Amino acid sequence: MTDSKYFTTTKKGEIFELKSELNSEKKEKKREAVKKVIASMTVGKDVSALFPDVVNCMQTDNLELKKLVYLYLMNYAKSQPDMAIMAVNTFVKDCEDPNPLIRALAVRTMGCIRVDKITEYLCEPLRKCLKDEDPYVRKTAAVCVAKLHDINASLVEDQGFLDQLKELLSDSNPMVVANAVAALSEINEASSSGVPLVEMNTQTINKLLTALNECTEWGQVFILDSISNYSPKDEREAQSICERITPRLAHANAAVVLSAVKVLMKLMEMMAPDADFVVNLSKKLAPPLVTLLSSEPEVQYVALRNINLIVQKRPDILKNEMKVFFVKYNDPIYVKLEKLDIMIRLANQSNIAQVLSELKEYATEVDVDFVRKAVRAIGRCAIKVEPSAERCVSTLLDLIQTKVNYVVQEAIVVIKDIFRKYPNRYESIISTLCENLDTLDEPEARGSMIWIIGEYAERIDNADELLESFLEGFQDESTQVQLQLLTAIVKLFLKRPADTQELVQQVLTLATQDSDNPDLRDRGFIYWRLLSTDPAAAREVVLADKPLISEETDLLEPSLLDELVCHIASLASVYHKPPSAFVEGRGLGSSRRALPTRSGSQDILESSPTHGERSGVIPTQESLIGDLLTMDLGGPPVASSVPAAPFASSGLDLLSGGLDGLLSDSPSVPPQQAAAAAAPSVGLLGDIFGLAPSASASYIAPKQMWLPAARGKGLEITGTFSRRNGQIQMEMTMTNRAMQPMMQFAVQLNKNSFGLVPAAPLHVVSPLAPNQSYEAVLLLNPTGPVQRMEPLTNLQVAIKNNIDVFYFAVVMPMNIFFAEDGQMDKRVFLSTWKDIPAANEVQYTINNVNLSADAVSSKMQQNNVFTIAKRNVEGQDMLYQSLKLVNGIWILSELKMQPGNPTLILAVKTRAPDVSTGVNTAFDAILHS
Amino acid sequence: MIHSLFVINHSGDVFMEKHWRSIIPRTVMDYFFEAQRQVVKDNKGHEDVPCVIATPHHYLISIYRNSLYFVAVCMSEVPPLFVIEFLHTVVDILEKYFSECNESNIKEHYVVVYELLDEVLDNGYPLATEPNILQELIRPPNIIGNLINTVTGKSNVSSVLPSGQLSNVPWRKADVKYTNNEAYFDIIEEVDAIIDKTGKQNCSTVFAEIAGKIECCVRLSGTPDLTLSFINPRLMDDVSFHPCVRLKRWENERILSFVPPDGSFCLMTYHVGCQSAVAIPIYIRHNFFLPKENSQSQTGKIEITVGPRQTMGRVVENLQLSIPMPKFILNCTVTVNQGRATFDPVTKILLWDVGKIDPTKLPNMRGQIHIQSGALILQSTPSVNVQFTLTQIAISGLKVHRLDMFGENYKPFKGVKYLTKAGNFQIRM
């Protein structure tokens, strides 16, 4: 007699037949009928039509029948709420039954009937059951509170069930405590406010720890999880909790072990990392974790995901256990991949030989995903453990020789990373890599190979042919490969401009004109413009030194790691995502968990200075010279006349303008007088119409010796700066004091505070005969890259001629940066003056000025310092002036002068107080001129 | 917590579902089936279905046992190990009830299974998972039970609360009585190892560890209190105990002190890690050739000899070698001087049932491997999975010192057996 007979009746009138059987007088027949109904229900058949008949069977003293009816009720009450009311009386009666089993069953089933009307009747019986004398009933009732909360949260709070639940935390029976904890934590989690309803304190924790020893394994998990949410008030409390929890590590249930590990990991954060207690605890953690790995594969997987977090947080715990992570061929694939990951994390110099021989073994296995990851792991070892790099590379080369397609592709991808980590060490193997060019069909491998070819174009004789072969199918490649190809060809071009011009034009056309991909197009345009305007800059950008790649590429971000450590043993630890990222309804309310901190460490965090964004980038002397040396003086003149549309149909011509410069070995400076003249002509017009004050009136400092002949190998330079008609100029007298003529002059400026760059190339009469002098004027534009210098007005200049390159630094007078549009509206002036904090105000005195206020005003006006207002206070003349620097900084000043007294008091107010000194110097110089 | 359970067979049918909270439609299993299809597509085994799957609203946590998938559906953040351990417990319980947990047994005892599932969880929280208690609540189906039920008209569901449910020793029934009082302890050790091919004579051990367990069968009247001590307890690197063991005494004195459950149970499991030297009882000498990729030949060669090593004076018995061959191999024709060798062309497993190793005449197998014509030959070498047993020895050297009983005043019959088996024992060729 088996249950399968209940499924055999598949005749037409099945429901009808059951109905009559349910209403039969015979108990035996009734029971059999209910069993049939349940059996149909379990396989998903709809038997809800029998609801009234089944409920009729509820009044019985046969427990099995009662249970079966209850099972049925739970399933269908939702769809038949009115009928379900009929059952309420029986429930209420059963809650008073002398048999605790029936009391518990009734309260349990009532909670599962998710019908609002029924919940009202549930409250009274539940309240009684929570105080029942039998612990079995109490523990069932505790869970029922959680059920009720799920159906109607406010009802639970109004009826005071939460307080009753809290009382159960001190129950004498550990099973009741465990269930109360479980119910409370579920209610807390569902709480919309995100504020836990029950705060743990030392007493509750102590009760929980006592219950922990005696309750079931499942109860232990609940209790441990809720202890993990508690933050002990000091290190001693944390230690005592740890001591009481450590024995759980020896539990047979893996869930208990891992939950205990979570609590310990969290509490260890509160202690000094080198304390004996922590060291001992760490030793105790390793064996249970290792044991988890000999359980069922599912347990192994979860354990491995968690171990992955643990080795990142505390690498010491498992540092000697490398071997347990070795892969067995019959491990499920998801276990294999995780093990591999951890092997690499644990790899160090002492075990690398073992790890490598294992990885090599794995690379010959059958499973493609696994083999790929193994090959990748070899590359990661090379990057992580430097002394092993050599062996890793040779292992990878061996693997490439196997010619197994996916192995080769994966190997090339990792070799690219190795190249980046150890530049100029293993490039000898490039030729081997190139042999496998044809077999690559995956985007990542193709991209990597193209990167290698582009990066080492100068070492590969036929790089252009190789890249050209890739270019043929450009349209069909994936974006990743297209982008790599574009960059690689541009690199090749910059390294070997002579014979690859056609190639680069071809790829630029393909990228900009034939592609729909905005990324590709944008990159194409950028390269195009770079190449056409300033190939030197292009070289600097495209061939710049790459930052070294870090050792561990896939470490979790520390703050995320800390959060995940708090969630060890939970789903979050399996996904390696914080719960807020995937658990529904955890969006706003839930507070993120954070590791507790050691009491001492807090101060360090707070005292750590938070530097503003303008923390000065002040290079040291050496690095400055280094900067200058890397400047490409052989570069072509700056083609400032290029219009801003390189993608017009004439783009190719424009490009060639730049190309010429790059190609010609001798930088024959093209006659750019036109360009040079163009800029001043605006000023000339302005002159004619009298828009600007007479240029000659503005202050120009006398020429100074910039480069003495002794340092300049015969070239002597004296010079100064001026502002004429809104154009900053560098005026130099270049004298040849040597015996031979000089030629091929060029100039370059280092990055500076105001972003000055030459607007036109330096023009010097060529050749400059011995003892001849030439007045050179270099127009400057404040449009270049900005780098803060010390002092602000420092400018580093490099001049080149056919003899050598000479470097010198000069200090520019501030007044050349005073812009013509520096007149501020009166009201704006007033509000700005008030707006700037008093701390930014600096006072200076200027001596020996014998000018009247009006004279000062007009003199300053000629230098773009505009008088906004003039007042006379107690016999003192006050001049309020405004000026604006070319980089947009406004400066307000107040000049106080007493007639007859040659000493002036200058107050400068600006948002960037760094410039004040320079302004003072400029004022001083102007007033004394 | 755990919302629902679905049991799925090999062909992908849900043949059992149980909901502890609101009903979750079966369509949620589509995500699981998708993962399953993916695995089949990738040519992997059934056990390769990921055990934690996230779907937009649910988390599916599954285990694979006895060719069945048990899939739990959760809706909130739960400890996945908790769910996995629980599912394994459920299968253990079903095995205790029906001796084997398979599809036909579950179908045959639908109602009992359903009642059991209802009893183990309440609202997703474990309620009663101790087999002792469950067996009191719901009697296991057996012929005598059915007979009694039919005769007396009683059901197999108990109407009284099991006594052990809330006692301090929930694992033990009260008032147990036996005429013969006996306590048997089996110390079973499994050797997990990976042996590498390097070094032809003495295969080098890449990794070896021992997973041991003590299985007990205790039939003692009343409430006996037992202590078990070992000669060399420090061998064990990590231990985990049945809840009945008093942890304090183990920590202080390295003595197992406990009130045992009634009947069969696992008292403890232990672990001897790879830090200590583990004896490897056998060695293998082998030759394995596949034809070169470009050669015309379609046959390779295989030759294996097995011999004893570090057996501590025992005979290696029940030796069995299974070699999963690469997929491109069509057939193997081998001759053996002992036992029986078969090749399954579907699973591509070459199985050699050796039996005992006679040290004077070593078991040997040689033969040819036939390659599928036109198949791409990968020069990979298979691993050999080895099974063996050594009786009357625990390979770690663990020995029981003495067993004492307190609390009752009869003299029980006591027995200890040792057994060493191969666990996951692999030799790379």
XYZ file of N, CA and C in Angstrom, chain A residues 200-337:
414
model
N 20.484 45.661 20.599
C 21.178 44.678 21.417
C 21.982 45.422 22.487
N 21.939 44.932 23.688
C 22.839 45.475 24.688
C 23.595 44.329 25.342
N 24.463 44.676 26.266
C 25.333 43.654 26.834
C 24.539 42.516 27.456
N 23.438 42.855 28.113
C 22.658 41.798 28.769
C 22.060 40.832 27.746
N 21.441 41.403 26.708
C 20.838 40.522 25.705
C 21.904 39.634 25.092
N 23.052 40.236 24.783
C 24.101 39.442 24.152
C 24.507 38.298 25.079
N 24.596 38.580 26.354
C 24.971 37.528 27.289
C 23.955 36.403 27.307
N 22.684 36.767 27.260
C 21.637 35.738 27.228
C 21.766 34.900 25.962
N 22.009 35.597 24.858
C 22.129 34.873 23.592
C 23.312 33.917 23.649
N 24.433 34.393 24.211
C 25.621 33.538 24.263
C 25.367 32.304 25.124
N 24.560 32.481 26.156
C 24.238 31.323 26.988
C 23.375 30.341 26.209
N 22.388 30.871 25.511
C 21.492 30.008 24.747
C 22.238 29.302 23.627
N 23.277 29.961 23.120
C 24.024 29.446 21.969
C 24.509 28.018 22.184
N 24.966 27.747 23.413
C 25.566 26.438 23.656
C 24.548 25.317 23.598
N 23.294 25.634 23.834
C 22.340 24.547 24.024
C 21.294 24.416 22.926
N 21.201 25.375 22.035
C 20.109 25.264 21.068
C 20.548 24.476 19.839
N 19.618 24.247 18.938
C 19.911 23.449 17.750
C 20.863 24.191 16.835
N 21.397 23.448 15.881
C 22.362 24.035 14.956
C 21.767 25.240 14.213
N 20.483 25.120 13.838
C 19.860 26.217 13.086
C 19.715 27.432 13.982
N 19.314 27.179 15.230
C 19.208 28.270 16.185
C 20.550 28.954 16.390
N 21.623 28.171 16.371
C 22.947 28.766 16.539
C 23.262 29.739 15.403
N 22.840 29.365 14.199
C 23.080 30.265 13.067
C 22.360 31.596 13.289
N 21.088 31.506 13.724
C 20.331 32.745 13.949
C 21.001 33.598 15.014
N 21.400 32.942 16.101
C 21.977 33.698 17.210
C 23.307 34.338 16.778
N 24.147 33.560 16.087
C 25.438 34.104 15.658
C 25.237 35.289 14.726
N 24.270 35.157 13.825
C 24.029 36.262 12.896
C 23.606 37.507 13.643
N 22.815 37.308 14.694
C 22.364 38.522 15.343
C 23.458 39.080 16.264
N 24.340 38.234 16.762
C 25.491 38.767 17.517
C 26.392 39.580 16.592
N 26.465 39.140 15.333
C 27.377 39.843 14.426
C 26.922 41.275 14.179
N 25.678 41.577 14.475
C 25.212 42.957 14.292
C 25.498 43.842 15.492
N 26.037 43.249 16.512
C 26.248 43.993 17.746
C 27.681 44.512 17.770
N 27.845 45.744 18.207
C 29.201 46.282 18.339
C 29.553 46.373 19.815
N 30.499 45.589 20.259
C 30.888 45.633 21.664
C 31.425 47.004 22.017
N 31.321 47.351 23.286
C 31.700 48.712 23.618
C 33.206 48.864 23.755
N 33.906 47.813 24.080
C 35.358 47.949 24.119
C 36.024 46.637 23.730
N 37.357 46.676 23.733
C 38.106 45.536 23.263
C 37.913 44.330 24.183
N 37.773 44.607 25.466
C 37.652 43.483 26.396
C 36.371 42.713 26.166
N 35.302 43.458 25.936
C 34.037 42.777 25.678
C 34.140 41.947 24.393
N 34.773 42.549 23.397
C 34.939 41.837 22.131
C 35.704 40.538 22.350
N 36.761 40.624 23.171
C 37.544 39.414 23.422
C 36.718 38.348 24.106
N 35.897 38.766 25.063
C 35.157 37.743 25.796
C 34.100 37.118 24.886
N 33.519 37.907 23.982
C 32.574 37.312 23.025
C 33.302 36.309 22.143
N 34.471 36.719 21.671
C 35.255 35.819 20.817
C 35.519 34.500 21.519
N 35.909 34.589 22.780
C 36.235 33.369 23.505
C 35.040 32.436 23.600
N 33.869 33.037 23.746
C 32.694 32.172 23.900
C 32.203 31.638 22.566
N 32.609 32.258 21.501
C 32.129 31.820 20.196
C 33.084 30.819 19.542
N 34.368 30.929 19.874
C 35.360 30.080 19.220
C 34.991 28.590 19.193
N 34.421 28.005 20.265
C 34.086 26.574 20.194
C 33.132 26.214 19.055
N 32.361 27.190 18.563
C 31.428 26.910 17.452
C 32.174 26.488 16.198
N 33.455 26.849 16.129
C 34.227 26.483 14.934
C 34.329 24.971 14.788
N 34.072 24.245 15.875
C 34.168 22.786 15.816
C 32.815 22.143 15.565
N 31.846 22.903 15.095
C 30.531 22.330 14.875
C 30.486 21.580 13.553
N 29.655 20.548 13.517
C 29.571 19.743 12.301
C 28.840 20.474 11.184
N 28.014 21.445 11.555
C 27.226 22.139 10.543
C 28.030 23.300 9.952
N 28.223 23.262 8.647
C 29.067 24.258 7.990
C 28.515 25.666 8.162
N 27.190 25.781 8.215
C 26.590 27.103 8.351
C 26.958 27.718 9.698
N 26.982 26.897 10.741
C 27.365 27.396 12.066
C 28.816 27.872 12.027
N 29.671 27.060 11.414
C 31.092 27.397 11.366
C 31.297 28.745 10.675
N 30.659 28.896 9.534
C 30.904 30.113 8.775
C 30.320 31.344 9.468
N 29.170 31.164 10.124
C 28.612 32.292 10.865
C 29.531 32.674 12.018
N 30.134 31.677 12.666
C 31.079 31.978 13.740
C 32.294 32.710 13.178
N 32.751 32.281 12.015
C 33.895 32.948 11.382
C 33.563 34.418 11.143
N 32.320 34.660 10.715
C 31.921 36.044 10.462
C 32.061 36.895 11.721
N 31.501 36.403 12.823
C 31.557 37.186 14.058
C 33.012 37.430 14.459
N 33.825 36.390 14.358
C 35.218 36.530 14.778
C 35.966 37.525 13.891
N 35.755 37.413 12.578
C 36.430 38.339 11.658
C 36.066 39.778 11.987
N 34.800 39.949 12.341
C 34.339 41.313 12.597
C 34.926 41.837 13.907
N 34.913 41.002 14.922
C 35.399 41.472 16.216
C 36.916 41.651 16.228
N 37.615 40.882 15.415
C 39.073 41.019 15.369
C 39.490 42.412 14.925
N 38.612 43.069 14.170
C 38.913 44.430 13.722
C 39.105 45.378 14.895
N 38.486 45.016 16.015
C 38.554 45.930 17.156
C 39.853 45.816 17.920
N 40.636 44.821 17.568
C 41.840 44.583 18.372
C 43.076 44.932 17.570
N 44.134 45.207 18.303
C 45.399 45.521 17.647
C 45.817 44.316 16.824
N 46.218 44.545 15.564
C 46.465 43.426 14.668
C 47.590 42.502 15.140
N 48.514 43.009 15.966
C 49.619 42.139 16.358
C 49.445 41.608 17.780
N 48.273 41.820 18.359
C 48.049 41.324 19.711
C 48.074 39.800 19.698
N 48.516 39.214 20.797
C 48.595 37.760 20.882
C 47.243 37.123 20.636
N 46.214 37.782 21.174
C 44.874 37.241 21.044
C 44.497 37.069 19.575
N 44.790 38.087 18.785
C 44.437 38.038 17.369
C 45.258 36.975 16.652
N 46.534 36.902 16.997
C 47.399 35.916 16.345
C 46.882 34.509 16.637
N 46.519 34.263 17.900
C 46.007 32.944 18.271
C 44.708 32.631 17.561
N 43.850 33.617 17.519
C 42.549 33.436 16.892
C 42.724 33.121 15.411
N 43.648 33.845 14.781
C 43.885 33.604 13.354
C 44.315 32.164 13.129
N 45.123 31.657 14.053
C 45.566 30.266 13.907
C 44.388 29.316 14.005
N 43.435 29.655 14.861
C 42.291 28.762 15.043
C 41.329 28.818 13.861
N 41.382 29.893 13.110
C 40.416 30.037 12.014
C 40.748 29.147 10.822
N 42.050 28.894 10.613
C 42.432 28.186 9.390
C 41.866 26.760 9.303
N 42.037 25.906 10.321
C 41.589 24.509 10.149
C 40.107 24.356 9.807
N 39.200 25.066 10.481
C 37.790 24.876 10.097
C 37.514 25.286 8.656
N 38.174 26.341 8.211
C 37.963 26.771 6.828
C 38.458 25.699 5.864
N 39.590 25.095 6.203
C 40.119 24.035 5.348
C 39.164 22.847 5.332
N 38.607 22.532 6.499
C 37.704 21.386 6.573
C 36.463 21.599 5.709
N 36.000 22.829 5.642
C 34.821 23.101 4.807
C 35.068 22.659 3.375
N 36.338 22.661 2.969
C 36.652 22.337 1.584
C 36.615 20.843 1.319
N 36.442 20.021 2.353
C 36.279 18.604 2.040
C 34.818 18.194 2.153
N 33.907 19.163 2.217
C 32.483 18.820 2.243
C 31.921 18.747 0.829
N 30.618 18.742 0.743
C 29.950 18.667 -0.555
C 30.341 19.866 -1.418
N 30.290 19.690 -2.738
C 30.720 20.774 -3.619
C 29.962 22.088 -3.394
N 28.679 22.007 -3.060
C 27.916 23.243 -2.861
C 28.477 24.014 -1.669
N 28.772 23.261 -0.599
C 29.346 23.901 0.584
C 30.716 24.479 0.235
N 31.475 23.704 -0.522
C 32.800 24.183 -0.928
C 32.700 25.514 -1.655
N 31.730 25.582 -2.552
C 31.614 26.802 -3.357
C 31.374 28.016 -2.476
N 30.387 27.904 -1.599
C 30.082 29.036 -0.725
C 31.294 29.351 0.160
N 31.927 28.280 0.671
C 33.101 28.492 1.515
C 34.190 29.218 0.730
N 34.398 28.803 -0.509
C 35.463 29.411 -1.312
C 35.195 30.889 -1.572
N 33.944 31.200 -1.875
C 33.615 32.615 -2.109
C 33.938 33.434 -0.869
N 33.664 32.849 0.297
C 33.936 33.574 1.530
C 35.423 33.620 1.836
N 36.105 32.519 1.548
C 37.554 32.495 1.773
C 38.207 33.564 0.900
N 37.659 33.737 -0.276
C 38.174 34.779 -1.170
C 38.172 36.141 -0.479
N 37.128 36.404 0.272
C 37.076 37.665 1.028
C 38.078 37.645 2.174
N 38.150 36.499 2.833
C 38.997 36.432 4.022
C 40.468 36.597 3.638
N 40.892 35.978 2.549
C 42.309 36.120 2.186
C 42.634 37.535 1.726
N 41.642 38.236 1.266
C 41.915 39.629 0.910
C 42.026 40.492 2.154
N 41.212 40.170 3.151
C 41.216 40.982 4.361
C 42.388 40.598 5.262
N 42.556 39.318 5.464
C 43.639 38.840 6.347
C 44.402 37.717 5.658
N 45.345 38.086 4.823
C 46.049 37.073 4.036
C 46.799 36.059 4.906
N 47.113 36.434 6.140
C 47.930 35.555 6.972
C 47.222 34.261 7.336
N 45.895 34.327 7.471
C 45.179 33.180 8.026
C 45.444 31.909 7.228
N 45.419 32.019 5.918
C 45.527 30.808 5.108
C 46.839 30.730 4.334
N 47.828 31.505 4.749
C 49.017 31.597 3.895
C 49.746 30.260 3.745
N 49.559 29.355 4.707
C 50.263 28.070 4.601
C 49.395 26.964 4.032
N 48.232 27.300 3.573
C 47.288 26.260 3.175
C 47.094 26.189 1.670
N 48.085 26.630 0.942
C 47.954 26.654 -0.508
C 47.439 25.328 -1.086
N 47.943 24.233 -0.555
C 47.672 22.945 -1.211
C 46.197 22.557 -1.231
N 45.448 22.976 -0.226
C 44.056 22.541 -0.228
C 43.265 23.185 -1.363
N 43.857 24.196 -1.981
C 43.139 24.848 -3.073
C 43.516 24.267 -4.430
N 44.363 23.249 -4.427
C 44.692 22.615 -5.699
C 43.444 21.933 -6.247
N 43.318 21.979 -7.545
C 42.074 21.556 -8.181
C 42.087 20.070 -8.476
N 40.989 19.410 -8.182
C 40.845 18.005 -8.570
C 40.061 17.965 -9.875
N 40.360 16.956 -10.694
C 39.776 17.007 -12.029
C 38.267 16.848 -11.989
N 37.740 16.215 -10.933
C 36.295 16.025 -10.905
C 35.569 17.038 -10.015
N 36.228 18.103 -9.650
C 35.523 19.200 -8.987
C 34.540 19.824 -9.979
N 33.375 20.270 -9.510
C 32.506 21.009 -10.432
C 33.201 22.280 -10.898
N 32.838 22.720 -12.069
C 33.573 23.825 -12.686
C 33.537 25.072 -11.817
N 32.399 25.304 -11.148
C 32.335 26.538 -10.363
C 33.276 26.491 -9.165
N 33.552 25.282 -8.665
C 34.536 25.155 -7.583
C 35.945 25.366 -8.133
N 36.202 24.784 -9.304
C 37.527 24.921 -9.898
C 37.909 26.384 -10.084
N 36.982 27.147 -10.658
C 37.313 28.540 -10.974
C 37.595 29.340 -9.697
